mmCIF file of C-alpha atoms and ligand atoms in Angstrom:
data_model
loop_
_atom_site.group_PDB
_atom_site.id
_atom_site.type_symbol
_atom_site.label_atom_id
_atom_site.label_comp_id
_atom_site.label_asym_id
_atom_site.label_seq_id
_atom_site.Cartn_x
_atom_site.Cartn_y
_atom_site.Cartn_z
ATOM 1 C CA UNK A 222 -17.323 13.793 -2.441
ATOM 2 C CA UNK A 223 -17.472 10.019 -2.823
ATOM 3 C CA UNK A 224 -15.494 7.693 -0.605
ATOM 4 C CA UNK A 225 -12.735 5.450 -1.903
ATOM 5 C CA UNK A 226 -13.043 3.373 1.274
ATOM 6 C CA UNK A 227 -16.162 2.640 3.275
ATOM 7 C CA UNK A 228 -15.828 0.108 6.061
ATOM 8 C CA UNK A 229 -18.724 -0.737 8.366
ATOM 9 C CA UNK A 230 -18.589 -2.995 11.386
ATOM 10 C CA UNK A 231 -15.530 -4.904 10.309
ATOM 11 C CA UNK A 232 -14.775 -7.896 12.513
ATOM 12 C CA UNK A 233 -11.662 -10.053 12.321
ATOM 13 C CA UNK A 234 -10.706 -12.785 14.772
ATOM 14 C CA UNK A 235 -7.707 -15.062 14.725
ATOM 15 C CA UNK A 236 -7.543 -18.444 16.361
ATOM 16 C CA UNK A 237 -4.397 -19.015 18.361
ATOM 17 C CA UNK A 238 -4.439 -22.546 19.768
ATOM 18 C CA UNK A 239 -7.677 -22.723 21.734
ATOM 19 C CA UNK A 240 -7.808 -18.978 22.183
ATOM 20 C CA UNK A 241 -9.765 -16.589 19.961
ATOM 21 C CA UNK A 242 -8.055 -13.262 19.398
ATOM 22 C CA UNK A 243 -10.527 -10.450 18.675
ATOM 23 C CA UNK A 244 -8.336 -8.223 16.545
ATOM 24 C CA UNK A 245 -10.818 -5.946 14.725
ATOM 25 C CA UNK A 246 -13.993 -5.451 16.750
ATOM 26 C CA UNK A 247 -16.628 -3.749 14.654
ATOM 27 C CA UNK A 248 -14.417 -1.138 13.095
ATOM 28 C CA UNK A 249 -15.927 1.539 10.837
ATOM 29 C CA UNK A 250 -14.324 4.345 8.876
ATOM 30 C CA UNK A 251 -14.307 6.185 5.571
ATOM 31 C CA UNK A 252 -11.687 7.793 3.382
ATOM 32 C CA UNK A 253 -12.765 10.306 0.703
ATOM 33 C CA UNK A 254 -11.521 9.689 -2.821
ATOM 34 C CA UNK A 255 -8.105 11.244 -3.382
ATOM 35 C CA UNK A 256 -7.402 11.686 0.333
ATOM 36 C CA UNK A 257 -4.412 10.380 2.251
ATOM 37 C CA UNK A 258 -4.881 8.650 5.597
ATOM 38 C CA UNK A 259 -2.377 7.507 8.213
ATOM 39 C CA UNK A 260 -3.046 4.656 10.631
ATOM 40 C CA UNK A 261 -1.088 4.436 13.859
ATOM 41 C CA UNK A 262 -1.357 2.177 16.853
ATOM 42 C CA UNK A 263 0.576 -0.098 19.153
ATOM 43 C CA UNK A 264 2.472 -3.096 17.847
ATOM 44 C CA UNK A 265 0.132 -6.067 17.473
ATOM 45 C CA UNK A 266 -3.077 -3.994 17.514
ATOM 46 C CA UNK A 267 -4.111 -5.093 14.001
ATOM 47 C CA UNK A 268 -2.847 -2.457 11.583
ATOM 48 C CA UNK A 269 -1.370 -4.902 9.074
ATOM 49 C CA UNK A 270 -4.450 -7.092 9.427
ATOM 50 C CA UNK A 271 -6.646 -4.136 8.473
ATOM 51 C CA UNK A 272 -4.448 -3.209 5.510
ATOM 52 C CA UNK A 273 -4.363 -6.797 4.270
ATOM 53 C CA UNK A 274 -8.160 -6.985 4.384
ATOM 54 C CA UNK A 275 -8.447 -3.693 2.464
ATOM 55 C CA UNK A 276 -6.028 -5.062 -0.123
ATOM 56 C CA UNK A 277 -7.848 -8.369 -0.551
ATOM 57 C CA UNK A 278 -4.905 -10.307 0.896
ATOM 58 C CA UNK A 279 -6.884 -11.505 3.919
ATOM 59 C CA UNK A 280 -10.582 -12.098 4.646
ATOM 60 C CA UNK A 281 -12.754 -10.431 7.250
ATOM 61 C CA UNK A 282 -15.132 -12.471 9.432
ATOM 62 C CA UNK A 283 -17.984 -10.017 8.984
ATOM 63 C CA UNK A 284 -18.729 -6.439 8.025
ATOM 64 C CA UNK A 285 -18.732 -4.338 4.891
ATOM 65 C CA UNK A 286 -15.465 -3.517 3.110
ATOM 66 C CA UNK A 287 -16.159 -1.286 0.139
ATOM 67 C CA UNK A 288 -13.320 0.019 -2.011
ATOM 68 C CA UNK A 289 -14.170 2.263 -4.947
ATOM 69 C CA UNK A 290 -17.828 1.311 -4.540
ATOM 70 C CA UNK A 291 -17.079 -2.410 -4.755
ATOM 71 C CA UNK A 292 -17.811 -4.658 -1.770
ATOM 72 C CA UNK A 293 -14.697 -6.821 -1.716
ATOM 73 C CA UNK A 294 -15.656 -8.917 1.300
ATOM 74 C CA UNK A 295 -17.828 -11.232 -0.779
ATOM 75 C CA UNK A 296 -15.680 -11.486 -3.897
ATOM 76 C CA UNK A 297 -14.606 -14.884 -5.194
ATOM 77 C CA UNK A 298 -10.830 -15.480 -5.395
ATOM 78 C CA UNK A 299 -10.651 -14.856 -9.135
ATOM 79 C CA UNK A 300 -12.232 -11.410 -8.808
ATOM 80 C CA UNK A 301 -10.025 -10.637 -5.818
ATOM 81 C CA UNK A 302 -6.928 -11.341 -7.896
ATOM 82 C CA UNK A 303 -8.237 -8.926 -10.508
ATOM 83 C CA UNK A 304 -8.970 -6.381 -7.780
ATOM 84 C CA UNK A 305 -5.434 -6.658 -6.358
ATOM 85 C CA UNK A 306 -3.898 -6.287 -9.780
ATOM 86 C CA UNK A 307 -5.929 -3.361 -11.062
ATOM 87 C CA UNK A 308 -7.349 -1.343 -8.205
ATOM 88 C CA UNK A 309 -4.739 -1.339 -5.464
ATOM 89 C CA UNK A 310 -1.005 -0.906 -5.173
ATOM 90 C CA UNK A 311 1.042 -2.214 -2.259
ATOM 91 C CA UNK A 312 4.164 -0.954 -0.582
ATOM 92 C CA UNK A 313 5.553 -2.997 2.297
ATOM 93 C CA UNK A 314 8.329 -2.508 4.826
ATOM 94 C CA UNK A 315 10.472 -4.884 2.792
ATOM 95 C CA UNK A 316 10.683 -3.949 -0.894
ATOM 96 C CA UNK A 317 10.105 -7.443 -2.422
ATOM 97 C CA UNK A 318 11.894 -6.444 -5.615
ATOM 98 C CA UNK A 319 12.935 -9.334 -7.841
ATOM 99 C CA UNK A 320 16.702 -9.546 -7.622
ATOM 100 C CA UNK A 321 17.319 -10.777 -11.178
ATOM 101 C CA UNK A 322 15.496 -7.834 -12.706
ATOM 102 C CA UNK A 323 16.598 -4.210 -13.006
ATOM 103 C CA UNK A 324 14.756 -1.352 -11.340
ATOM 104 C CA UNK A 325 13.027 -0.561 -14.637
ATOM 105 C CA UNK A 326 12.007 -4.184 -15.202
ATOM 106 C CA UNK A 327 10.706 -4.495 -11.643
ATOM 107 C CA UNK A 328 8.495 -1.460 -12.141
ATOM 108 C CA UNK A 329 7.203 -2.449 -15.575
ATOM 109 C CA UNK A 330 6.528 -6.086 -14.714
ATOM 110 C CA UNK A 331 3.073 -5.632 -13.119
ATOM 111 C CA UNK A 332 1.975 -3.571 -16.134
ATOM 112 C CA UNK A 333 3.332 -6.124 -18.555
ATOM 113 C CA UNK A 334 1.569 -8.952 -16.727
ATOM 114 C CA UNK A 335 -1.578 -6.818 -16.725
ATOM 115 C CA UNK A 336 -1.577 -7.077 -20.536
ATOM 116 C CA UNK A 337 -0.271 -3.645 -21.220
ATOM 117 C CA UNK A 338 1.857 -3.466 -24.350
ATOM 118 C CA UNK A 339 5.559 -3.784 -23.584
ATOM 119 C CA UNK A 340 6.360 -0.401 -25.070
ATOM 120 C CA UNK A 341 3.684 1.341 -23.004
ATOM 121 C CA UNK A 342 4.767 -0.468 -19.833
ATOM 122 C CA UNK A 343 8.354 0.595 -20.420
ATOM 123 C CA UNK A 344 7.415 4.214 -20.988
ATOM 124 C CA UNK A 345 5.234 4.296 -17.908
ATOM 125 C CA UNK A 346 7.883 2.681 -15.718
ATOM 126 C CA UNK A 347 10.624 5.028 -16.924
ATOM 127 C CA UNK A 348 8.397 8.026 -16.232
ATOM 128 C CA UNK A 349 7.629 6.849 -12.713
ATOM 129 C CA UNK A 350 11.283 6.189 -11.944
ATOM 130 C CA UNK A 351 12.120 9.681 -13.091
ATOM 131 C CA UNK A 352 9.402 11.157 -10.870
ATOM 132 C CA UNK A 353 10.871 9.273 -7.926
ATOM 133 C CA UNK A 354 14.334 10.654 -8.642
ATOM 134 C CA UNK A 355 15.709 7.388 -10.012
ATOM 135 C CA UNK A 356 16.230 7.953 -13.718
ATOM 136 C CA UNK A 357 19.967 7.350 -13.245
ATOM 137 C CA UNK A 358 19.254 4.025 -11.543
ATOM 138 C CA UNK A 359 16.850 2.419 -14.024
ATOM 139 C CA UNK A 360 19.289 -0.263 -15.145
ATOM 140 C CA UNK A 361 20.625 -1.118 -11.718
ATOM 141 C CA UNK A 362 19.732 -4.387 -10.022
ATOM 142 C CA UNK A 363 18.264 -4.246 -6.493
ATOM 143 C CA UNK A 364 21.625 -5.290 -5.014
ATOM 144 C CA UNK A 365 23.175 -2.207 -6.609
ATOM 145 C CA UNK A 366 20.683 0.167 -4.998
ATOM 146 C CA UNK A 367 20.597 1.759 -1.551
ATOM 147 C CA UNK A 368 17.753 0.956 0.858
ATOM 148 C CA UNK A 369 16.011 4.245 0.139
ATOM 149 C CA UNK A 370 16.364 3.746 -3.620
ATOM 150 C CA UNK A 371 14.917 0.229 -3.430
ATOM 151 C CA UNK A 372 11.960 1.538 -1.514
ATOM 152 C CA UNK A 373 11.423 4.263 -4.111
ATOM 153 C CA UNK A 374 11.445 1.589 -6.823
ATOM 154 C CA UNK A 375 8.801 -0.269 -4.808
ATOM 155 C CA UNK A 376 6.717 2.929 -4.679
ATOM 156 C CA UNK A 377 7.037 3.348 -8.466
ATOM 157 C CA UNK A 378 6.003 -0.276 -8.969
ATOM 158 C CA UNK A 379 2.900 0.171 -6.799
ATOM 159 C CA UNK A 380 1.655 2.879 -9.172
ATOM 160 C CA UNK A 381 2.368 1.406 -12.578
ATOM 161 C CA UNK A 382 -1.129 -0.020 -13.067
ATOM 162 C CA UNK A 383 -2.854 3.253 -12.144
ATOM 163 C CA UNK A 384 -4.487 2.020 -8.939
ATOM 164 C CA UNK A 385 -7.268 3.961 -7.193
ATOM 165 C CA UNK A 386 -5.680 3.248 -3.844
ATOM 166 C CA UNK A 387 -2.198 2.627 -2.452
ATOM 167 C CA UNK A 388 -1.782 0.643 0.745
ATOM 168 C CA UNK A 389 1.562 1.154 2.445
ATOM 169 C CA UNK A 390 2.539 -0.839 5.529
ATOM 170 C CA UNK A 391 5.471 0.800 7.335
ATOM 171 C CA UNK A 392 7.031 1.822 3.993
ATOM 172 C CA UNK A 393 9.916 3.525 5.766
ATOM 173 C CA UNK A 394 10.300 1.043 8.608
ATOM 174 C CA UNK A 395 13.759 -0.072 7.490
ATOM 175 C CA UNK A 396 15.168 3.320 6.563
ATOM 176 C CA UNK A 397 17.124 5.971 8.405
ATOM 177 C CA UNK A 398 15.568 9.342 9.155
ATOM 178 C CA UNK A 399 16.729 11.209 6.046
ATOM 179 C CA UNK A 400 15.867 8.430 3.628
ATOM 180 C CA UNK A 401 12.515 7.858 5.189
ATOM 181 C CA UNK A 402 11.594 11.534 4.843
ATOM 182 C CA UNK A 403 12.633 11.504 1.175
ATOM 183 C CA UNK A 404 10.699 8.342 0.368
ATOM 184 C CA UNK A 405 7.606 9.569 2.173
ATOM 185 C CA UNK A 406 7.630 12.983 0.550
ATOM 186 C CA UNK A 407 7.956 11.383 -2.894
ATOM 187 C CA UNK A 408 5.204 8.891 -2.108
ATOM 188 C CA UNK A 409 2.781 11.592 -0.944
ATOM 189 C CA UNK A 410 3.605 13.810 -3.916
ATOM 190 C CA UNK A 411 3.206 11.013 -6.450
ATOM 191 C CA UNK A 412 -0.215 9.984 -5.109
ATOM 192 C CA UNK A 413 -1.393 13.578 -4.815
ATOM 193 C CA UNK A 414 -0.320 14.327 -8.407
ATOM 194 C CA UNK A 415 -2.498 11.464 -9.615
ATOM 195 C CA UNK A 416 -5.327 11.865 -7.088
ATOM 196 C CA UNK A 417 -4.661 8.332 -5.910
ATOM 197 C CA UNK A 418 -5.840 7.666 -2.350
ATOM 198 C CA UNK A 419 -3.338 6.433 0.198
ATOM 199 C CA UNK A 420 -3.584 4.537 3.449
ATOM 200 C CA UNK A 421 -0.254 4.390 5.189
ATOM 201 C CA UNK A 422 0.461 2.466 8.381
ATOM 202 C CA UNK A 423 3.287 4.070 10.273
ATOM 203 C CA UNK A 424 4.994 4.452 13.619
ATOM 204 C CA UNK A 425 6.593 7.649 12.407
ATOM 205 C CA UNK A 426 4.991 10.886 13.542
ATOM 206 C CA UNK A 427 6.411 12.761 10.527
ATOM 207 C CA UNK A 428 4.860 10.314 8.088
ATOM 208 C CA UNK A 429 1.478 10.536 9.823
ATOM 209 C CA UNK A 430 1.541 14.338 10.038
ATOM 210 C CA UNK A 431 1.646 14.643 6.279
ATOM 211 C CA UNK A 432 -1.691 12.792 5.802
ATOM 212 C CA UNK A 433 -5.075 14.499 5.411
ATOM 213 C CA UNK A 434 -6.668 12.182 7.961
ATOM 214 C CA UNK A 435 -5.065 10.511 10.955
ATOM 215 C CA UNK A 436 -6.462 7.426 12.606
ATOM 216 C CA UNK A 437 -5.438 5.469 15.628
ATOM 217 C CA UNK A 438 -6.314 1.806 15.991
ATOM 218 C CA UNK A 439 -7.251 1.232 19.626
ATOM 219 C CA UNK A 440 -8.813 -1.931 20.999
ATOM 220 C CA UNK A 441 -10.053 -3.096 17.635
ATOM 221 C CA UNK A 442 -11.629 0.126 16.409
ATOM 222 C CA UNK A 443 -10.368 3.133 14.477
ATOM 223 C CA UNK A 444 -10.527 6.513 16.112
ATOM 224 C CA UNK A 445 -9.877 9.725 14.269
ATOM 225 C CA UNK A 446 -6.811 11.273 15.929
HETATM 226 N N1 ATP B 651 -2.410 -15.544 10.854
HETATM 227 C C1 ATP B 651 -2.500 -15.245 12.165
HETATM 228 N N2 ATP B 651 -2.894 -16.151 13.068
HETATM 229 C C2 ATP B 651 -3.016 -15.828 14.371
HETATM 230 N N3 ATP B 651 -2.779 -14.598 14.858
HETATM 231 C C3 ATP B 651 -2.394 -13.648 14.000
HETATM 232 C C4 ATP B 651 -2.235 -13.903 12.608
HETATM 233 N N4 ATP B 651 -1.839 -12.769 12.011
HETATM 234 C C5 ATP B 651 -1.740 -11.837 12.984
HETATM 235 N N5 ATP B 651 -2.073 -12.362 14.179
HETATM 236 C C6 ATP B 651 -2.132 -11.644 15.453
HETATM 237 O O1 ATP B 651 -3.020 -10.560 15.296
HETATM 238 C C7 ATP B 651 -2.534 -9.413 15.968
HETATM 239 C C8 ATP B 651 -2.466 -8.241 15.023
HETATM 240 O O2 ATP B 651 -1.408 -8.470 14.090
HETATM 241 P P1 ATP B 651 -0.950 -7.345 13.057
HETATM 242 O O3 ATP B 651 0.146 -7.913 12.286
HETATM 243 O O4 ATP B 651 -2.155 -6.862 12.313
HETATM 244 O O5 ATP B 651 -0.444 -6.178 14.054
HETATM 245 P P2 ATP B 651 0.212 -4.770 13.702
HETATM 246 O O6 ATP B 651 -0.618 -3.716 14.333
HETATM 247 O O7 ATP B 651 0.464 -4.671 12.244
HETATM 248 O O8 ATP B 651 1.611 -4.852 14.502
HETATM 249 P P3 ATP B 651 3.059 -4.227 14.113
HETATM 250 O O9 ATP B 651 2.973 -2.763 14.423
HETATM 251 O O10 ATP B 651 3.985 -4.935 15.049
HETATM 252 O O11 ATP B 651 3.331 -4.529 12.677
HETATM 253 C C9 ATP B 651 -1.216 -9.796 16.599
HETATM 254 O O12 ATP B 651 -1.433 -10.096 17.964
HETATM 255 C C10 ATP B 651 -0.802 -11.031 15.830
HETATM 256 O O13 ATP B 651 -0.052 -11.895 16.642
HETATM 257 MG MG1 MG B 652 2.196 -4.609 11.063
#
């Protein structure tokens, strides 16, 4: 089976004043296409940094970062923008929904911007909202939704452009136990239905347990847990 992610010897340092912080220290790992992977590790160990590099939101210092067979570490900004729009979907701890748009509009927006016809974008978004148990909430604004519902809208939005990979950084970090289990179950089911690969950063044992592969980030490298 081919790998959706292949990372070799990834190094990332940050400069903090005169100090150099060695965050990722020659990290290597793979994720097979269609698989789900959880990444755990102590606060500040570099989990978000790793996810941001995989998503083309941050640059590595050296190493190979291949997603879907494409080495993204050397891509010019224009191609990276294209990569972020078409190949990956993001879910963050905070939903980042646009407050002046309804749930449906928030979900269809990335598809619309990605030159999909409005009618197709609408259909796709409505379908995703239904799958995430939100068909009755399509015309609500973010302020009219609960925390768990907002996060489910964010999950729907991350999938609207048919990405190969979803990157989720503490997607349930702001939710209570019951809501976080619901959101996570729906997220896993939606990616599995579409054979989308998932990398989820989480502190929650329950969220990690559900993944095919579990990693722990320790001292700048990923270990299979
Ligand atoms: N732009 C930056 N400049 C300097 N240092 C940074 C920068 N971004 C992150 N860091 C540092 O890099 C380290 C890793 O940060 P990161 O956000 O990846 O951790 P994390 O594992 O996601 O933590 P948490 O679980 O708390 O979200 C931290 O020590 C952080 O302070
Ligand atoms: Mg983080």
